[in-house]
mmCIF file of C-alpha atoms and ligand atoms in Angstrom:
data_model
loop_
_atom_site.group_PDB
_atom_site.id
_atom_site.type_symbol
_atom_site.label_atom_id
_atom_site.label_comp_id
_atom_site.label_asym_id
_atom_site.label_seq_id
_atom_site.Cartn_x
_atom_site.Cartn_y
_atom_site.Cartn_z
ATOM 1 C CA MET A 1 27.402 70.242 -74.972
ATOM 2 C CA THR A 2 26.167 72.591 -72.259
ATOM 3 C CA ARG A 3 27.139 76.241 -72.185
ATOM 4 C CA LEU A 4 30.256 77.243 -70.331
ATOM 5 C CA ALA A 5 30.160 80.401 -68.197
ATOM 6 C CA ILE A 6 33.249 82.633 -68.134
ATOM 7 C CA VAL A 7 33.276 85.115 -65.271
ATOM 8 C CA GLY A 8 35.542 87.940 -64.123
ATOM 9 C CA ALA A 9 35.073 90.487 -61.362
ATOM 10 C CA MET A 10 36.120 93.609 -63.249
ATOM 11 C CA HIS A 11 35.462 94.870 -66.749
ATOM 12 C CA GLU A 12 39.175 94.752 -67.588
ATOM 13 C CA GLU A 13 39.419 91.098 -66.564
ATOM 14 C CA ILE A 14 37.030 89.923 -69.286
ATOM 15 C CA ALA A 15 37.391 92.782 -71.802
ATOM 16 C CA ALA A 16 39.866 90.943 -74.028
ATOM 17 C CA LEU A 17 37.503 87.980 -74.433
ATOM 18 C CA ARG A 18 34.436 89.893 -75.591
ATOM 19 C CA PRO A 19 35.677 90.764 -79.090
ATOM 20 C CA CYS A 20 36.362 87.029 -79.607
ATOM 21 C CA LEU A 21 32.666 86.109 -79.254
ATOM 22 C CA GLU A 22 30.674 85.412 -82.404
ATOM 23 C CA GLY A 23 26.920 85.859 -82.673
ATOM 24 C CA LEU A 24 26.934 88.091 -79.613
ATOM 25 C CA ARG A 25 23.621 88.621 -77.798
ATOM 26 C CA SER A 26 23.314 90.226 -74.373
ATOM 27 C CA GLU A 27 20.735 89.897 -71.643
ATOM 28 C CA ARG A 28 20.507 91.941 -68.464
ATOM 29 C CA ARG A 29 19.658 90.206 -65.170
ATOM 30 C CA ALA A 30 20.210 91.236 -61.562
ATOM 31 C CA GLY A 31 22.026 94.369 -62.740
ATOM 32 C CA ARG A 32 24.557 92.452 -64.848
ATOM 33 C CA ASP A 33 25.018 92.067 -68.596
ATOM 34 C CA PHE A 34 25.276 88.419 -69.610
ATOM 35 C CA HIS A 35 26.872 88.065 -73.058
ATOM 36 C CA PHE A 36 25.949 84.943 -75.019
ATOM 37 C CA GLY A 37 27.967 83.856 -78.025
ATOM 38 C CA ARG A 38 30.365 81.337 -79.508
ATOM 39 C CA LEU A 39 34.016 81.318 -78.565
ATOM 40 C CA ASP A 40 35.994 79.307 -81.101
ATOM 41 C CA GLY A 41 32.838 77.325 -81.814
ATOM 42 C CA HIS A 42 31.873 76.757 -78.141
ATOM 43 C CA GLU A 43 28.649 78.160 -76.677
ATOM 44 C CA VAL A 44 29.651 80.451 -73.800
ATOM 45 C CA ILE A 45 28.204 83.086 -71.489
ATOM 46 C CA LEU A 46 30.617 85.875 -70.563
ATOM 47 C CA VAL A 47 29.869 88.156 -67.625
ATOM 48 C CA ARG A 48 31.451 90.688 -65.324
ATOM 49 C CA CYS A 49 30.157 89.861 -61.858
ATOM 50 C CA GLY A 50 31.489 92.802 -59.837
ATOM 51 C CA ILE A 51 33.910 92.710 -56.933
ATOM 52 C CA GLY A 52 33.379 90.634 -53.791
ATOM 53 C CA LYS A 53 31.788 87.415 -52.643
ATOM 54 C CA VAL A 54 28.137 88.463 -52.789
ATOM 55 C CA ALA A 55 28.489 89.864 -56.318
ATOM 56 C CA ALA A 56 30.160 86.628 -57.396
ATOM 57 C CA ALA A 57 27.548 84.437 -55.691
ATOM 58 C CA THR A 58 24.594 86.326 -57.204
ATOM 59 C CA THR A 59 26.111 86.033 -60.667
ATOM 60 C CA ALA A 60 26.956 82.352 -60.284
ATOM 61 C CA ALA A 61 23.410 81.564 -59.126
ATOM 62 C CA VAL A 62 21.896 83.323 -62.168
ATOM 63 C CA LEU A 63 24.315 81.525 -64.509
ATOM 64 C CA LEU A 64 23.614 78.087 -63.069
ATOM 65 C CA ASP A 65 19.888 78.427 -62.446
ATOM 66 C CA ALA A 66 18.361 80.895 -64.931
ATOM 67 C CA PHE A 67 20.825 80.188 -67.757
ATOM 68 C CA ASP A 68 21.642 76.568 -66.915
ATOM 69 C CA ALA A 69 25.408 76.938 -67.436
ATOM 70 C CA GLY A 70 27.054 73.513 -67.359
ATOM 71 C CA ALA A 71 30.336 74.691 -65.824
ATOM 72 C CA LEU A 72 31.884 77.944 -64.670
ATOM 73 C CA LEU A 73 35.381 79.327 -65.194
ATOM 74 C CA PHE A 74 36.456 82.294 -63.103
ATOM 75 C CA THR A 75 39.419 84.347 -64.257
ATOM 76 C CA GLY A 76 41.184 87.513 -63.209
ATOM 77 C CA VAL A 77 43.884 88.634 -60.810
ATOM 78 C CA ALA A 78 44.961 87.791 -57.253
ATOM 79 C CA GLY A 79 47.512 88.827 -54.664
ATOM 80 C CA GLY A 80 50.400 86.407 -54.125
ATOM 81 C CA LEU A 81 50.746 85.062 -50.570
ATOM 82 C CA ALA A 82 53.060 82.038 -50.489
ATOM 83 C CA ASP A 83 56.800 82.435 -50.971
ATOM 84 C CA GLY A 84 57.673 82.159 -54.643
ATOM 85 C CA VAL A 85 54.255 83.270 -55.917
ATOM 86 C CA ARG A 86 55.399 86.350 -57.802
ATOM 87 C CA VAL A 87 53.790 89.122 -59.821
ATOM 88 C CA GLY A 88 53.143 87.746 -63.320
ATOM 89 C CA ASP A 89 52.830 84.127 -62.126
ATOM 90 C CA ILE A 90 49.614 82.196 -62.688
ATOM 91 C CA VAL A 91 47.688 80.337 -59.988
ATOM 92 C CA VAL A 92 45.144 77.617 -60.730
ATOM 93 C CA ALA A 93 42.995 76.857 -57.684
ATOM 94 C CA SER A 94 42.673 73.239 -56.637
ATOM 95 C CA ALA A 95 40.575 74.301 -53.616
ATOM 96 C CA LEU A 96 39.113 77.547 -52.265
ATOM 97 C CA LEU A 97 38.325 78.854 -48.786
ATOM 98 C CA GLN A 98 36.654 82.011 -47.434
ATOM 99 C CA HIS A 99 39.299 83.470 -45.133
ATOM 100 C CA ASP A 100 36.806 85.868 -43.528
ATOM 101 C CA MET A 101 34.220 83.168 -42.695
ATOM 102 C CA ASN A 102 34.196 82.652 -38.931
ATOM 103 C CA ALA A 103 31.136 81.317 -37.091
ATOM 104 C CA GLU A 104 33.153 80.224 -34.025
ATOM 105 C CA PRO A 105 32.274 78.884 -31.523
ATOM 106 C CA LEU A 106 29.232 77.459 -33.326
ATOM 107 C CA PHE A 107 31.333 75.976 -36.142
ATOM 108 C CA PRO A 108 35.069 75.497 -36.675
ATOM 109 C CA ARG A 109 36.907 78.478 -38.114
ATOM 110 C CA TRP A 110 36.397 78.920 -41.892
ATOM 111 C CA GLU A 111 33.730 76.213 -42.073
ATOM 112 C CA VAL A 112 30.680 77.269 -44.102
ATOM 113 C CA PRO A 113 27.805 76.412 -41.753
ATOM 114 C CA LEU A 114 25.639 73.475 -42.833
ATOM 115 C CA THR A 115 28.006 72.392 -45.601
ATOM 116 C CA GLY A 116 30.432 70.693 -43.200
ATOM 117 C CA ARG A 117 33.420 72.068 -45.067
ATOM 118 C CA ALA A 118 35.763 75.024 -45.249
ATOM 119 C CA ARG A 119 37.539 74.061 -48.467
ATOM 120 C CA PHE A 120 35.683 73.558 -51.725
ATOM 121 C CA ASP A 121 37.485 71.608 -54.432
ATOM 122 C CA ALA A 122 37.675 72.901 -57.969
ATOM 123 C CA ASP A 123 36.891 70.429 -60.737
ATOM 124 C CA PRO A 124 40.085 68.388 -61.318
ATOM 125 C CA ALA A 125 39.540 68.093 -65.090
ATOM 126 C CA TRP A 126 38.986 71.826 -65.617
ATOM 127 C CA SER A 127 41.886 72.653 -63.278
ATOM 128 C CA ALA A 128 44.180 70.343 -65.250
ATOM 129 C CA ARG A 129 43.127 72.031 -68.509
ATOM 130 C CA LEU A 130 43.640 75.506 -67.043
ATOM 131 C CA ALA A 131 47.087 74.517 -65.753
ATOM 132 C CA GLN A 132 48.054 73.003 -69.092
ATOM 133 C CA ALA A 133 46.777 76.098 -70.928
ATOM 134 C CA SER A 134 48.763 78.325 -68.536
ATOM 135 C CA ARG A 135 51.935 76.306 -69.131
ATOM 136 C CA THR A 136 51.450 76.685 -72.873
ATOM 137 C CA LEU A 137 51.055 80.460 -72.438
ATOM 138 C CA ALA A 138 54.232 80.636 -70.333
ATOM 139 C CA ALA A 139 56.103 78.696 -73.011
ATOM 140 C CA THR A 140 54.878 80.701 -75.994
ATOM 141 C CA ASP A 141 53.986 84.274 -74.948
ATOM 142 C CA THR A 142 56.948 86.659 -74.799
ATOM 143 C CA HIS A 143 55.487 88.519 -71.772
ATOM 144 C CA ALA A 144 54.579 85.361 -69.888
ATOM 145 C CA GLN A 145 57.996 83.765 -70.283
ATOM 146 C CA GLY A 146 59.458 83.052 -66.870
ATOM 147 C CA ALA A 147 56.023 82.902 -65.231
ATOM 148 C CA THR A 148 55.614 79.996 -62.832
ATOM 149 C CA ILE A 149 52.326 78.081 -62.833
ATOM 150 C CA HIS A 150 51.142 77.190 -59.320
ATOM 151 C CA GLN A 151 48.301 74.897 -58.269
ATOM 152 C CA GLY A 152 46.824 74.791 -54.777
ATOM 153 C CA LEU A 153 44.705 76.662 -52.242
ATOM 154 C CA VAL A 154 43.287 80.091 -53.131
ATOM 155 C CA ILE A 155 41.563 82.093 -50.401
ATOM 156 C CA SER A 156 38.833 84.708 -50.812
ATOM 157 C CA GLY A 157 37.395 87.457 -48.633
ATOM 158 C CA ASP A 158 35.651 90.804 -48.875
ATOM 159 C CA ARG A 159 38.850 92.789 -48.426
ATOM 160 C CA PHE A 160 41.533 93.954 -50.819
ATOM 161 C CA VAL A 161 44.642 92.906 -48.890
ATOM 162 C CA ALA A 162 46.976 95.867 -49.173
ATOM 163 C CA THR A 163 49.215 95.757 -46.106
ATOM 164 C CA ARG A 164 52.106 93.518 -45.227
ATOM 165 C CA ALA A 165 50.652 93.123 -41.727
ATOM 166 C CA GLU A 166 47.464 91.577 -43.103
ATOM 167 C CA SER A 167 49.161 89.292 -45.599
ATOM 168 C CA ASP A 168 51.567 88.143 -42.841
ATOM 169 C CA GLN A 169 48.558 87.286 -40.710
ATOM 170 C CA LEU A 170 46.908 85.299 -43.528
ATOM 171 C CA ARG A 171 50.191 83.455 -44.207
ATOM 172 C CA ALA A 172 50.487 82.545 -40.521
ATOM 173 C CA LEU A 173 46.881 81.328 -40.283
ATOM 174 C CA LEU A 174 46.739 79.531 -43.651
ATOM 175 C CA PRO A 175 50.305 78.576 -44.569
ATOM 176 C CA ASP A 176 49.302 76.583 -47.653
ATOM 177 C CA ALA A 177 47.371 79.474 -49.255
ATOM 178 C CA LEU A 178 48.995 80.465 -52.544
ATOM 179 C CA ALA A 179 46.986 83.588 -53.318
ATOM 180 C CA VAL A 180 44.203 85.846 -52.073
ATOM 181 C CA GLU A 181 41.320 87.350 -54.049
ATOM 182 C CA MET A 182 37.715 88.358 -53.449
ATOM 183 C CA GLU A 183 35.365 86.003 -55.354
ATOM 184 C CA GLY A 184 36.628 82.471 -56.009
ATOM 185 C CA ALA A 185 35.466 80.764 -52.825
ATOM 186 C CA ALA A 186 31.981 82.257 -53.186
ATOM 187 C CA VAL A 187 31.671 80.825 -56.698
ATOM 188 C CA ALA A 188 32.989 77.531 -55.343
ATOM 189 C CA GLN A 189 30.268 77.390 -52.685
ATOM 190 C CA VAL A 190 27.483 78.163 -55.167
ATOM 191 C CA CYS A 191 28.788 75.590 -57.675
ATOM 192 C CA HIS A 192 28.971 73.055 -54.839
ATOM 193 C CA ASP A 193 25.321 73.773 -53.956
ATOM 194 C CA PHE A 194 24.282 73.282 -57.591
ATOM 195 C CA GLY A 195 26.566 70.281 -58.137
ATOM 196 C CA ARG A 196 28.262 71.915 -61.152
ATOM 197 C CA PRO A 197 31.984 71.898 -61.984
ATOM 198 C CA PHE A 198 34.099 75.037 -61.876
ATOM 199 C CA GLY A 199 37.683 76.206 -62.271
ATOM 200 C CA VAL A 200 39.534 79.319 -61.111
ATOM 201 C CA VAL A 201 42.642 80.770 -62.760
ATOM 202 C CA ARG A 202 44.292 83.981 -61.587
ATOM 203 C CA THR A 203 47.266 86.040 -62.683
ATOM 204 C CA ILE A 204 49.240 87.449 -59.752
ATOM 205 C CA SER A 205 48.983 91.253 -59.895
ATOM 206 C CA ASP A 206 50.586 92.101 -56.535
ATOM 207 C CA ARG A 207 51.986 90.579 -53.357
ATOM 208 C CA ALA A 208 49.084 91.680 -51.109
ATOM 209 C CA ASP A 209 51.423 94.109 -49.331
ATOM 210 C CA ASP A 210 51.774 97.866 -48.911
ATOM 211 C CA ALA A 211 52.533 98.256 -52.641
ATOM 212 C CA ALA A 212 49.533 96.158 -53.752
ATOM 213 C CA HIS A 213 47.486 98.980 -55.265
ATOM 214 C CA GLY A 214 50.454 100.389 -57.288
ATOM 215 C CA ASP A 215 49.902 99.785 -60.999
ATOM 216 C CA PHE A 216 46.898 97.585 -60.409
ATOM 217 C CA GLN A 217 44.513 98.811 -63.170
ATOM 218 C CA ARG A 218 47.258 98.988 -65.777
ATOM 219 C CA PHE A 219 48.455 95.487 -64.903
ATOM 220 C CA VAL A 220 44.946 94.086 -65.193
ATOM 221 C CA ARG A 221 44.377 95.720 -68.586
ATOM 222 C CA ASP A 222 47.773 95.081 -70.172
ATOM 223 C CA VAL A 223 48.845 91.763 -68.674
ATOM 224 C CA ALA A 224 46.047 89.859 -66.944
ATOM 225 C CA ALA A 225 43.321 90.458 -69.563
ATOM 226 C CA PRO A 226 45.247 88.937 -72.483
ATOM 227 C CA TYR A 227 46.456 86.096 -70.228
ATOM 228 C CA SER A 228 42.853 85.318 -69.243
ATOM 229 C CA ARG A 229 41.741 85.360 -72.862
ATOM 230 C CA ASP A 230 44.513 83.058 -74.032
ATOM 231 C CA ILE A 231 44.264 80.633 -71.108
ATOM 232 C CA VAL A 232 40.476 80.272 -71.360
ATOM 233 C CA ARG A 233 40.621 79.732 -75.132
ATOM 234 C CA ALA A 234 43.373 77.136 -74.824
ATOM 235 C CA ALA A 235 41.541 75.353 -71.992
ATOM 236 C CA LEU A 236 38.391 75.148 -74.127
ATOM 237 C CA HIS A 237 40.446 73.734 -76.943
ATOM 238 C CA LEU A 238 41.853 71.083 -74.586
ATOM 239 C CA ARG A 239 38.333 70.038 -73.628
ATOM 240 C CA ASP A 240 37.825 68.889 -77.218
ATOM 241 C CA ALA A 241 41.176 67.151 -77.500
HETATM 242 N N1 ADE B 1 43.025 90.730 -56.127
HETATM 243 C C1 ADE B 1 44.214 91.116 -56.620
HETATM 244 N N2 ADE B 1 45.042 91.490 -55.630
HETATM 245 C C2 ADE B 1 44.350 91.335 -54.482
HETATM 246 C C3 ADE B 1 44.656 91.572 -53.125
HETATM 247 N N3 ADE B 1 45.846 92.052 -52.747
HETATM 248 N N4 ADE B 1 43.692 91.316 -52.206
HETATM 249 C C4 ADE B 1 42.477 90.854 -52.590
HETATM 250 N N5 ADE B 1 42.134 90.630 -53.855
HETATM 251 C C5 ADE B 1 43.069 90.857 -54.798
#
C-alpha cells in the first residue's frame, strides 16, 4: 500500500495528528518538515504546507514526486459561504475551483489555462470515506453534535475573506460554492497533473464576513485540530474495511 500524505496549512491544523504517529522520522525539503511514520498501522507523511496556493502546490509536488505519495488528504478550516454552512459544520469537497484565477479574455473565467477546466474533482472514494468519517464524528463527539456534513464545491484563493462585501460577491458569482479557503484547489490541480487521488475536508471556522478573524486561532486549536485528527483516522480505517 502506498503512503498517504496528510497536509494542513497551519501548524495548529495538523498538530493533533503528530503525537499519533509511530516511528516518527522527519525530513526537511523546500523549507518544510515532512514527518514520516505510521498512523494506526498505515504509512503516512504528515506536513504543514503553509498558507496559500503556492505553498500548497509546492508541498503537493514534493509529496507526489520526491516522496511518491499515493494519495493526498488536505484538512483544516474554511469560511462558510452557502446558506446553512455554519461555524462548526464540516465540508467535504467534491470539486475545487480557484476563485481568483482569471485569464479572460484568453480563457473563460476560472479556467486553469491548458487544463481545459475550472473545477477539479476530488477522488469520489476518498470523499465518501471523509464524509462517512465526519458523520461518525458528528454522531459520537460531544462537541461535534449538531454539526451538519456538507459535500460540494469548495473554492480557493490567495485571500482570507474577511468582509461581508467580498463573501457576498463570491456567493453571487459562484452560487454553488459551499466554503472558501486558500489551498484546496491548488492541491487539486497538482494532483490532477500527477494523476493521483486526493480528498479535502474542512471544518467551518467562520462565515467569511466581518467577524471572520474573531476567535480564529483558538477555534483552529481547540475544535478543528481534534476534528481533523479524528476524521482522518476514521477515514483511514474505512479504507481497510
Ligand atoms: N480559511 C478559514 N476561513 C477562511 C476565510 N474566511 N477565507 C479564506 N480562507 C479561510
